[in-house]
Each structure stands twice: as structure tokens, then as C-alpha cells.
CSV table of C-alpha atoms and ligand atoms in Angstrom, one decimal:
chain,number,residue,atom,x,y,z
G,1,MET,CA,22.7,7.8,-0.1
G,2,ASN,CA,21.2,10.8,1.7
G,3,PHE,CA,20.0,8.9,4.9
G,4,GLU,CA,21.1,10.8,7.8
G,5,PHE,CA,22.3,7.6,9.3
G,6,LYS,CA,24.2,9.5,12.3
G,7,ASN,CA,20.8,11.2,13.2
G,8,PHE,CA,19.2,7.7,13.7
G,9,GLU,CA,22.3,6.4,15.6
G,10,LEU,CA,21.6,9.1,18.2
G,11,THR,CA,17.9,8.5,18.6
G,12,ASN,CA,16.2,6.0,20.9
G,13,ASN,CA,12.7,6.4,20.5
G,14,ILE,CA,11.5,5.8,16.9
G,15,VAL,CA,8.0,6.1,15.3
G,16,ILE,CA,7.3,4.5,12.0
G,17,CYS,CA,4.1,5.5,10.3
G,18,THR,CA,2.6,4.8,7.0
G,19,HIS,CA,-0.5,5.5,4.7
G,20,VAL,CA,-4.2,5.2,5.2
G,21,ASN,CA,-5.6,1.7,4.2
G,22,PRO,CA,-2.1,0.1,4.7
G,23,ASP,CA,-1.3,-2.5,2.3
G,24,GLY,CA,1.1,-5.3,2.2
G,25,ASP,CA,4.2,-2.7,1.4
G,26,ALA,CA,3.0,-0.3,4.1
G,27,ILE,CA,2.8,-2.9,6.8
G,28,GLY,CA,5.7,-5.2,5.7
G,29,SER,CA,8.1,-2.3,5.1
G,30,SER,CA,7.2,-0.6,8.6
G,31,LEU,CA,7.7,-4.0,10.6
G,32,ALA,CA,11.0,-4.7,8.6
G,33,LEU,CA,12.2,-1.4,9.8
G,34,LYS,CA,10.9,-1.9,13.4
G,35,HIS,CA,12.6,-5.4,13.7
G,36,TYR,CA,15.9,-3.7,12.2
G,37,LEU,CA,15.8,-0.9,14.6
G,38,GLU,CA,15.0,-3.1,17.6
G,39,ARG,CA,17.9,-5.4,16.7
G,40,LYS,CA,20.0,-2.2,16.8
G,41,GLY,CA,18.8,-1.5,20.5
G,42,LYS,CA,16.3,1.1,19.6
G,43,GLN,CA,12.6,1.4,20.8
G,44,ALA,CA,10.5,1.4,17.5
G,45,THR,CA,6.7,1.6,17.3
G,46,VAL,CA,4.7,1.1,14.2
G,47,ILE,CA,1.6,3.3,13.9
G,48,VAL,CA,-1.0,3.3,11.1
G,49,PRO,CA,-4.2,5.5,10.3
G,50,ASN,CA,-6.6,2.8,10.1
G,51,VAL,CA,-7.2,-0.8,10.1
G,52,PHE,CA,-5.0,-3.2,7.9
G,53,PRO,CA,-6.1,-6.2,6.1
G,54,ASP,CA,-6.5,-9.6,8.1
G,55,PHE,CA,-4.2,-11.3,5.6
G,56,LEU,CA,-1.1,-9.2,6.9
G,57,ARG,CA,-2.0,-10.1,10.5
G,58,TRP,CA,0.4,-13.3,10.5
G,59,LEU,CA,3.5,-10.9,9.9
G,60,PRO,CA,6.1,-10.9,12.8
G,61,GLY,CA,5.3,-7.9,14.9
G,62,ALA,CA,1.7,-7.3,13.4
G,63,GLU,CA,0.2,-7.8,16.7
G,64,ASN,CA,2.1,-4.7,18.1
G,65,VAL,CA,1.0,-2.3,15.4
G,66,LEU,CA,-1.0,0.7,16.7
G,67,VAL,CA,-4.1,1.8,14.8
G,68,GLN,CA,-5.2,5.3,15.2
G,69,THR,CA,-9.0,4.5,14.6
G,70,ASN,CA,-8.8,1.9,17.5
G,71,GLN,CA,-10.0,3.9,20.4
G,72,THR,CA,-7.8,1.9,23.0
G,73,HIS,CA,-4.8,2.7,20.9
G,74,LYS,CA,-5.3,6.4,20.7
G,75,GLU,CA,-3.5,7.3,24.0
G,76,GLN,CA,-0.6,4.9,23.2
G,77,ILE,CA,-0.2,6.5,19.9
G,78,LYS,CA,-0.1,10.0,21.4
G,79,ALA,CA,2.5,9.0,23.9
G,80,ALA,CA,4.6,7.3,21.4
G,81,ILE,CA,4.6,10.4,18.9
G,82,ASP,CA,5.1,12.6,22.1
G,83,ALA,CA,8.2,10.5,23.1
G,84,ALA,CA,9.7,10.1,19.6
G,85,ASP,CA,12.9,11.6,18.8
G,86,PHE,CA,12.9,10.4,15.2
G,87,ILE,CA,10.0,9.6,12.9
G,88,ILE,CA,10.2,7.5,9.8
G,89,VAL,CA,7.3,8.0,7.2
G,90,CYS,CA,7.1,4.9,5.0
G,91,ASP,CA,5.5,4.3,1.7
G,92,LEU,CA,3.6,7.5,1.0
G,93,ASN,CA,4.6,10.8,-1.1
G,94,GLN,CA,2.2,13.5,0.6
G,95,PRO,CA,1.5,14.2,4.3
G,96,ASN,CA,-2.5,13.9,3.6
G,97,ARG,CA,-1.9,10.2,3.0
G,98,LEU,CA,-1.3,10.0,6.9
G,99,ALA,CA,-5.0,10.8,7.0
G,100,GLY,CA,-5.9,10.8,10.8
G,101,LEU,CA,-2.3,10.8,11.9
G,102,GLU,CA,-1.2,13.7,9.8
G,103,GLU,CA,-1.7,16.4,12.6
G,104,THR,CA,0.2,14.6,15.5
G,105,VAL,CA,3.0,13.6,13.2
G,106,MET,CA,3.4,17.0,11.6
G,107,ALA,CA,3.0,18.8,15.0
G,108,SER,CA,5.9,16.7,16.4
G,109,GLN,CA,9.3,18.4,16.9
G,110,ALA,CA,11.2,15.1,16.0
G,111,PRO,CA,13.2,15.1,12.6
G,112,ARG,CA,11.4,13.2,10.1
G,113,ILE,CA,12.7,10.9,7.2
G,114,LEU,CA,10.4,9.7,4.3
G,115,ILE,CA,11.3,6.3,2.8
G,116,ASP,CA,9.2,6.0,-0.3
G,117,HIS,CA,8.7,4.9,-3.9
G,118,HIS,CA,5.8,7.0,-5.2
G,119,LEU,CA,6.2,9.4,-8.0
G,120,ASN,CA,6.5,13.3,-7.1
G,121,PRO,CA,7.1,13.2,-3.4
G,122,ASP,CA,6.2,16.3,-1.6
G,123,THR,CA,9.5,17.5,-0.7
G,124,ASN,CA,8.4,19.7,2.4
G,125,PHE,CA,7.1,17.5,5.1
G,126,CYS,CA,10.3,15.5,5.9
G,127,GLN,CA,13.7,16.9,6.5
G,128,THR,CA,15.4,13.8,4.7
G,129,ILE,CA,13.9,12.3,1.5
G,130,VAL,CA,14.8,8.7,0.4
G,131,SER,CA,12.6,8.6,-2.6
G,132,HIS,CA,13.1,5.9,-5.4
G,133,PRO,CA,10.0,5.9,-7.9
G,134,GLU,CA,11.9,3.3,-10.1
G,135,MET,CA,11.8,0.8,-7.4
G,136,CYS,CA,8.9,-1.6,-6.9
G,137,ALA,CA,8.1,-1.1,-3.2
G,138,ALA,CA,9.2,0.9,-0.2
G,139,ALA,CA,10.6,-2.5,1.0
G,140,GLU,CA,13.0,-2.5,-2.0
G,141,VAL,CA,14.2,1.0,-0.9
G,142,ILE,CA,15.0,-0.5,2.5
G,143,CYS,CA,16.8,-3.4,0.8
G,144,HIS,CA,18.7,-0.9,-1.2
G,145,MET,CA,19.7,1.1,2.1
G,146,LEU,CA,20.8,-2.2,3.8
G,147,ASN,CA,22.6,-3.2,0.8
G,148,GLU,CA,24.6,0.2,0.7
G,149,TRP,CA,25.3,-0.3,4.3
G,150,GLY,CA,26.6,-3.8,3.8
G,151,GLU,CA,24.0,-5.2,6.1
G,152,LEU,CA,21.8,-7.3,3.7
G,153,ASP,CA,23.4,-10.5,4.8
G,154,SER,CA,23.0,-9.8,8.7
G,155,ILE,CA,19.3,-9.1,8.7
G,156,SER,CA,16.9,-11.3,10.8
G,157,PHE,CA,14.4,-13.9,9.4
G,158,GLU,CA,11.7,-11.6,10.7
G,159,GLU,CA,13.2,-8.6,8.7
G,160,ALA,CA,13.6,-10.7,5.6
G,161,THR,CA,10.2,-12.2,5.9
G,162,CYS,CA,8.6,-8.6,6.1
G,163,LEU,CA,10.6,-7.3,3.3
G,164,TYR,CA,9.8,-10.2,1.0
G,165,CYS,CA,6.0,-10.1,1.8
G,166,ALA,CA,6.1,-6.2,1.2
G,167,MET,CA,7.9,-6.5,-2.3
G,168,MET,CA,5.6,-9.6,-3.3
G,169,CYS,CA,2.4,-7.5,-2.4
G,170,ASP,CA,3.3,-4.4,-4.3
G,171,THR,CA,4.3,-6.4,-7.5
G,172,GLY,CA,1.3,-8.8,-7.6
G,173,ALA,CA,3.7,-11.6,-6.6
G,174,PHE,CA,6.2,-10.3,-9.1
G,175,SER,CA,3.7,-10.1,-12.0
G,176,PHE,CA,4.1,-6.5,-12.6
G,177,ASN,CA,6.7,-3.5,-12.0
G,178,SER,CA,9.2,-6.1,-11.2
G,179,ASN,CA,11.6,-6.4,-14.2
G,180,ARG,CA,14.7,-4.8,-12.6
G,181,PRO,CA,17.4,-7.7,-12.0
G,182,ILE,CA,18.4,-6.2,-8.7
G,183,ILE,CA,15.0,-7.0,-7.2
G,184,TYR,CA,15.9,-10.8,-7.6
G,185,GLU,CA,19.5,-10.2,-6.1
G,186,TYR,CA,17.7,-8.7,-3.0
G,187,ILE,CA,15.4,-11.6,-3.0
G,188,SER,CA,18.3,-14.1,-3.1
G,189,HIS,CA,19.8,-12.6,0.1
G,190,LEU,CA,16.3,-12.7,1.7
G,191,LEU,CA,15.9,-16.3,0.9
G,192,ALA,CA,19.5,-17.0,2.4
G,193,ARG,CA,17.9,-15.8,5.7
G,194,GLY,CA,15.6,-18.9,5.6
G,195,ILE,CA,12.3,-17.2,4.6
G,196,ASP,CA,9.7,-19.7,3.3
G,197,LYS,CA,8.4,-17.6,0.2
G,198,ASP,CA,5.9,-20.1,-0.7
G,199,GLN,CA,4.3,-20.0,2.8
G,200,ILE,CA,4.3,-16.2,2.5
G,201,TYR,CA,2.6,-16.4,-0.7
G,202,ARG,CA,-0.1,-18.8,0.7
G,203,ASN,CA,-0.4,-16.6,4.0
G,204,VAL,CA,-1.4,-13.5,1.7
G,205,PHE,CA,-3.3,-14.9,-1.3
G,206,TRP,CA,-4.8,-18.2,-0.3
G,207,THR,CA,-6.6,-17.2,2.9
G,208,ALA,CA,-9.8,-15.9,1.5
G,209,SER,CA,-12.9,-16.4,3.4
G,210,GLU,CA,-16.2,-17.9,1.8
G,211,GLY,CA,-17.4,-14.4,1.7
G,212,ARG,CA,-14.8,-13.0,-0.3
G,213,LEU,CA,-14.9,-15.9,-2.9
G,214,ARG,CA,-18.6,-15.5,-3.2
G,215,LEU,CA,-18.3,-11.7,-3.2
G,216,GLN,CA,-15.5,-12.1,-6.1
G,217,GLY,CA,-18.1,-14.1,-8.1
G,218,TYR,CA,-20.9,-11.8,-7.6
G,219,LEU,CA,-18.8,-8.5,-8.6
G,220,LEU,CA,-17.4,-10.2,-11.7
G,221,TYR,CA,-20.8,-11.9,-12.8
G,222,VAL,CA,-23.4,-8.9,-11.6
G,223,ASN,CA,-21.4,-5.8,-11.0
G,224,MET,CA,-18.6,-5.7,-13.7
G,225,LYS,CA,-19.2,-3.3,-16.7
G,226,VAL,CA,-17.2,-4.1,-19.7
G,227,LEU,CA,-16.7,-1.0,-21.8
G,228,HIS,CA,-15.8,-2.9,-24.9
G,229,ASP,CA,-15.1,0.1,-27.1
G,230,ARG,CA,-12.8,1.5,-24.4
G,231,ASN,CA,-11.0,-1.7,-23.3
G,232,ALA,CA,-11.8,-0.6,-19.8
G,233,THR,CA,-14.0,-2.1,-16.9
G,234,ILE,CA,-15.8,-0.6,-13.9
G,235,ILE,CA,-16.8,-2.7,-10.8
G,236,THR,CA,-18.7,-1.1,-8.1
G,237,LEU,CA,-19.3,-2.1,-4.4
G,238,THR,CA,-21.6,-0.5,-2.0
G,239,ASN,CA,-21.9,-0.8,1.7
G,240,GLU,CA,-25.2,-2.5,1.3
G,241,GLU,CA,-23.7,-5.1,-0.8
G,242,ARG,CA,-20.6,-5.5,1.6
G,243,ARG,CA,-23.2,-6.3,4.6
G,244,ARG,CA,-25.0,-8.7,2.5
G,245,PHE,CA,-21.8,-10.9,1.7
G,246,LYS,CA,-20.6,-10.3,5.1
G,247,VAL,CA,-17.4,-8.8,3.6
G,248,LYS,CA,-14.4,-8.6,6.1
G,249,ASN,CA,-11.6,-6.1,6.1
G,250,GLY,CA,-9.3,-6.8,3.2
G,251,ASP,CA,-11.7,-9.0,1.5
G,252,THR,CA,-11.9,-6.7,-1.5
G,253,GLU,CA,-8.1,-6.3,-1.8
G,254,GLY,CA,-6.9,-7.3,-5.3
G,255,ILE,CA,-10.2,-7.4,-6.9
G,256,VAL,CA,-9.5,-4.4,-9.1
G,257,ASN,CA,-6.7,-6.5,-10.7
G,258,ILE,CA,-9.0,-9.3,-12.0
G,259,PRO,CA,-10.5,-7.6,-15.1
G,260,LEU,CA,-7.0,-6.9,-16.4
G,261,GLN,CA,-6.8,-10.9,-17.0
G,262,MET,CA,-9.3,-10.3,-19.9
G,263,LEU,CA,-7.5,-10.1,-23.0
G,264,GLY,CA,-7.5,-6.5,-24.4
G,265,THR,CA,-8.5,-4.9,-21.1
G,266,ARG,CA,-6.1,-1.9,-20.3
G,267,LEU,CA,-7.9,-0.1,-17.5
G,268,SER,CA,-9.9,-1.5,-14.6
G,269,ILE,CA,-11.6,0.8,-12.2
G,270,PHE,CA,-13.1,-0.3,-8.8
G,271,ILE,CA,-15.5,2.1,-7.0
G,272,ASN,CA,-15.8,1.1,-3.4
G,273,GLU,CA,-18.1,2.8,-1.1
G,274,ASP,CA,-16.0,3.7,2.2
G,275,THR,CA,-17.1,1.9,5.1
G,276,GLU,CA,-16.0,4.6,7.5
G,277,HIS,CA,-17.5,7.6,5.6
G,278,PRO,CA,-20.5,6.3,3.6
G,279,GLY,CA,-21.2,8.9,0.8
G,280,THR,CA,-17.3,8.7,0.2
G,281,MET,CA,-16.6,6.6,-3.1
G,282,LYS,CA,-13.1,5.4,-3.0
G,283,LEU,CA,-11.6,4.6,-6.5
G,284,SER,CA,-8.8,2.1,-7.5
G,285,LEU,CA,-7.3,2.3,-11.0
G,286,ARG,CA,-5.2,-0.4,-12.3
G,287,SER,CA,-3.7,-0.4,-16.0
G,288,VAL,CA,-1.4,-2.5,-18.2
G,289,GLY,CA,1.2,-0.8,-20.4
G,290,ASP,CA,1.4,2.8,-20.8
G,291,PHE,CA,-1.9,4.0,-19.7
G,292,PRO,CA,-1.4,6.8,-16.9
G,293,CYS,CA,-3.7,5.7,-14.1
G,294,ASP,CA,-2.0,8.4,-11.8
G,295,GLN,CA,-2.7,11.2,-14.2
G,296,MET,CA,-6.4,10.2,-14.6
G,297,ALA,CA,-6.8,10.0,-10.7
G,298,SER,CA,-5.3,13.3,-10.2
G,299,ARG,CA,-7.4,15.0,-13.1
G,300,PHE,CA,-10.7,13.4,-12.1
G,301,PHE,CA,-10.6,12.1,-8.8
G,302,GLY,CA,-8.5,14.1,-6.6
G,303,GLY,CA,-5.9,11.3,-6.1
G,304,GLY,CA,-2.7,9.9,-7.5
G,305,GLY,CA,-0.3,7.0,-7.2
G,306,HIS,CA,1.8,5.1,-9.8
G,307,LYS,CA,1.4,4.9,-13.5
G,308,ASN,CA,-0.3,1.4,-13.5
G,309,ALA,CA,-2.0,1.7,-9.9
G,310,SER,CA,-3.5,4.7,-8.4
G,311,GLY,CA,-6.4,5.7,-6.4
G,312,GLY,CA,-8.7,8.7,-5.6
G,313,LYS,CA,-12.2,9.7,-4.0
G,314,LEU,CA,-15.4,11.2,-5.1
G,315,GLN,CA,-18.1,12.7,-2.6
G,316,CYS,CA,-21.2,11.5,-4.3
G,317,THR,CA,-23.6,8.7,-4.8
G,318,MET,CA,-22.6,5.4,-6.3
G,319,GLU,CA,-24.7,6.2,-9.6
G,320,GLU,CA,-23.1,9.6,-9.9
G,321,ALA,CA,-19.6,8.1,-9.3
G,322,LEU,CA,-20.5,5.6,-12.0
G,323,GLU,CA,-21.2,8.5,-14.4
G,324,LYS,CA,-18.1,10.4,-13.6
G,325,VAL,CA,-15.8,7.5,-14.1
G,326,LYS,CA,-17.4,6.7,-17.5
G,327,ALA,CA,-17.0,10.3,-18.5
G,328,ALA,CA,-13.2,10.3,-17.4
G,329,ILE,CA,-12.8,7.1,-19.2
G,330,GLY,CA,-14.5,8.7,-22.4
G,331,SER,CA,-12.0,11.5,-22.1
G,332,TYR,CA,-9.0,8.9,-22.5
G,333,ALA,CA,-10.8,7.2,-25.3
G,334,ASP,CA,-7.9,7.8,-27.7
G,335,MET,CA,-5.3,6.3,-25.3
G,336,LEU,CA,-7.3,3.4,-24.6
G,337,LYS,CA,-7.8,2.2,-28.2
G,338,VAL,CA,-5.6,-0.8,-28.8
X,401,LIG,P1,-5.4,1.3,-4.0
X,401,LIG,O1,-5.9,1.3,-5.2
X,401,LIG,O2,-4.5,0.1,-3.6
X,401,LIG,O3,-6.2,1.9,-2.8
X,401,LIG,O4,-4.2,2.4,-4.2
X,401,LIG,C1,-3.2,2.0,-5.3
X,401,LIG,C2,-2.2,3.3,-5.2
X,401,LIG,O5,-2.7,4.5,-5.5
X,401,LIG,C3,-1.7,3.6,-3.7
X,401,LIG,O6,-0.5,2.8,-3.6
X,401,LIG,C4,-1.3,5.0,-3.7
X,401,LIG,O7,-0.1,5.2,-4.5
X,401,LIG,C5,-2.4,5.5,-4.5
X,401,LIG,N1,-3.6,6.0,-4.0
X,401,LIG,C6,-4.6,5.6,-3.6
X,401,LIG,N2,-5.5,6.4,-3.1
X,401,LIG,C7,-5.0,7.5,-3.3
X,401,LIG,C8,-5.4,8.9,-2.9
X,401,LIG,O8,-6.6,9.2,-2.5
X,401,LIG,N3,-4.4,10.0,-3.3
X,401,LIG,C9,-3.2,9.7,-3.8
X,401,LIG,N4,-2.5,10.7,-4.0
X,401,LIG,N5,-2.7,8.5,-4.1
X,401,LIG,C10,-3.7,7.4,-3.8
X,402,LIG,MN1,4.4,0.6,-1.8
């Protein structure tokens, strides 16, 4: 284990930051680290580039997360980074995934450590790299570290809750990327801390608003295009539709996975107009089996990610994005055949 534990022991003010559009693993892992470090007598602040979904707000410590795009948090974020003597970068593999936080984080003189599970990490932006692409979540990397230190059995209920939630979110409730037996060994330690995994599941997946459910119906019934000869689907969502359905933050989370429930579908792409930057189309790609979403995202959409879950961006109209996505799918026609 190459984590410079001694460095951390000598520090007092720690900043934990994670990727733009933070998901369950990003927030859960960051908060687990915060609780752990606070238990060790450190000051730890979680900072995120933009707002995170409402279905993660119940997580212990979520109320103290500082959000860069929130005007009232800006000063506190600057102060926390200025005061930091150690920065943990969690659940991302390139500094540009820090979006609006990248400049301040990179300008800090504090040593940085990366804790991540994405493929091909940039090895130049943190002094210490703990990268495990074979692991299901950044939270699994943290469980692995705690286990190596013999601390997995002494973690708190809050730490265990955050770690479980993070792994559950990055594996679709253990329905993909979750075959390694060790994951369940870690989970048994987390359960022994008294966590309620059924409640955690309900908190994340069964808290939809009426708008979300109706939006889901609309997107599947009206907007989903099924490219039968390609075993692929495309769903689009514009800001105009978002307003019409009163879509709230996080309401679109997971919708990209739904078309994969259809027998034979190998690739699902969701084109989502960026709420903060109209004219930017955010793409989410999901696949089953060997189809390399990360390769498609980096070749066609300036992005990347994991083999079965990746993302990217296009600067164009929705109509143009749709054509570009169809062309990208066309160029993988051979691989998409069953
Ligand atoms: P999502 O579809 O949930 O936004 O993203 C799925 C995964 O794709 C993320 O966990 C991340 O690994 C990756 N990803 C999403 N957007 C981008 C992007 O713009 N660039 C890169 N390199 N990866 C991305
Ligand atoms: Mn993750």
C-alpha cells in the first residue's frame, strides 16, 4: 500500500474533493473519509464542484459539504483550501474532472493524494496515487485501505453507512461490476457496524418525486429511440422539457440504465442538455458485456470513464448531438451485433 500514512498523521487540516456532478460514490466516499479523519482528531472539509443529487442529502455529514457553485460557500472553500495541509482527491482520474475547483486545488502547496478506481489515471497531478481500476467504487478502495491498516472493524456507523451507500450506487445496487467476493467481505464488516442496508437502498432509489416518475415515463415512451439493428438506444432531454416536468436535481440519475433492461440492448446513450451551460450536451453511456463505452466516449465525445459506464460532452444543438451519436453508434456496428 503506497498511501503515505505518515504524511496524513502529521497533518491537521484536510480537504477532500471530488468530481463534478458528484454521484453516490463521490459523496459517500468523501464523507466516509471525512468521518474517519475527524475520528482521528483532524479537521476535514468536503468540497465539491457543483450541486449533488437530493437523494444523497440524508447521508451523515452531507449538510456540511461545501459546493463551489453556491455563492455563499465560495469564501469558505477558498479559506479551507488555503488552510489545507493535505488534500485528498477522490473518485476521479484527471484534474479537469474537478471542473471549477481545479484551479484552486492545483494552486495549493499542500500535498495531494488520489484515491480512485477509474482506468488510466493521470499520474502527474497528485504526489501519491492509490488507483485500483479493478475495484467497484472509490469506497471499495477505502475499505481496502482500512482493511490493510486493520481498522475495518473499528469504523463508526457513519463511516460504514457512507461506504455502503457509495458502493451500492456505483454498482447499481450490486447488479453490475460487483462479482469480486472481497466486496461482500467488506460489506459484512459494514453490516457488523449496524448499518441498515435496506433503508440505505430506499433512501437512494425509492425517493423519486412525481416529476421524476412522470419524466421517466415520458422519456421512455416518447423520446427513446431504439436502433434495433444496432442493439442500441438513445434518450434525449432538453432544458425545455426539464422545465415542463419540473425536473429537480438528481431526477435524471439512473435513467440511462433503464433501456438496458430490454432484452438484446447492449448500449444505452442519454443526451442531456446541461442546465448550467445551455448549448452543451452531456452524454452518459452505459453498456452490458464487452462493449467499451469509455473508448467510444473518448473517440467521439471528448470524455472517458469505465468500460460499461462513461460520459462526455458535445457543444452543439440537441439535433446535431443526436446525429453525432447515431454516427458514433454506426461506427461500432460490428461490435454491437449480437
Ligand atoms: P455519468 O454518466 O454518470 O455522468 O458518468 C459515468 C462515468 O463516466 C463517470 O463515473 C466518469 O467516470 C465518466 N465520465 C462522465 N463524464 C465524463 C467526462 O466528461 N470525461 C471523462 N473523462 N469521464 C467522464
Ligand atoms: Mn466511482
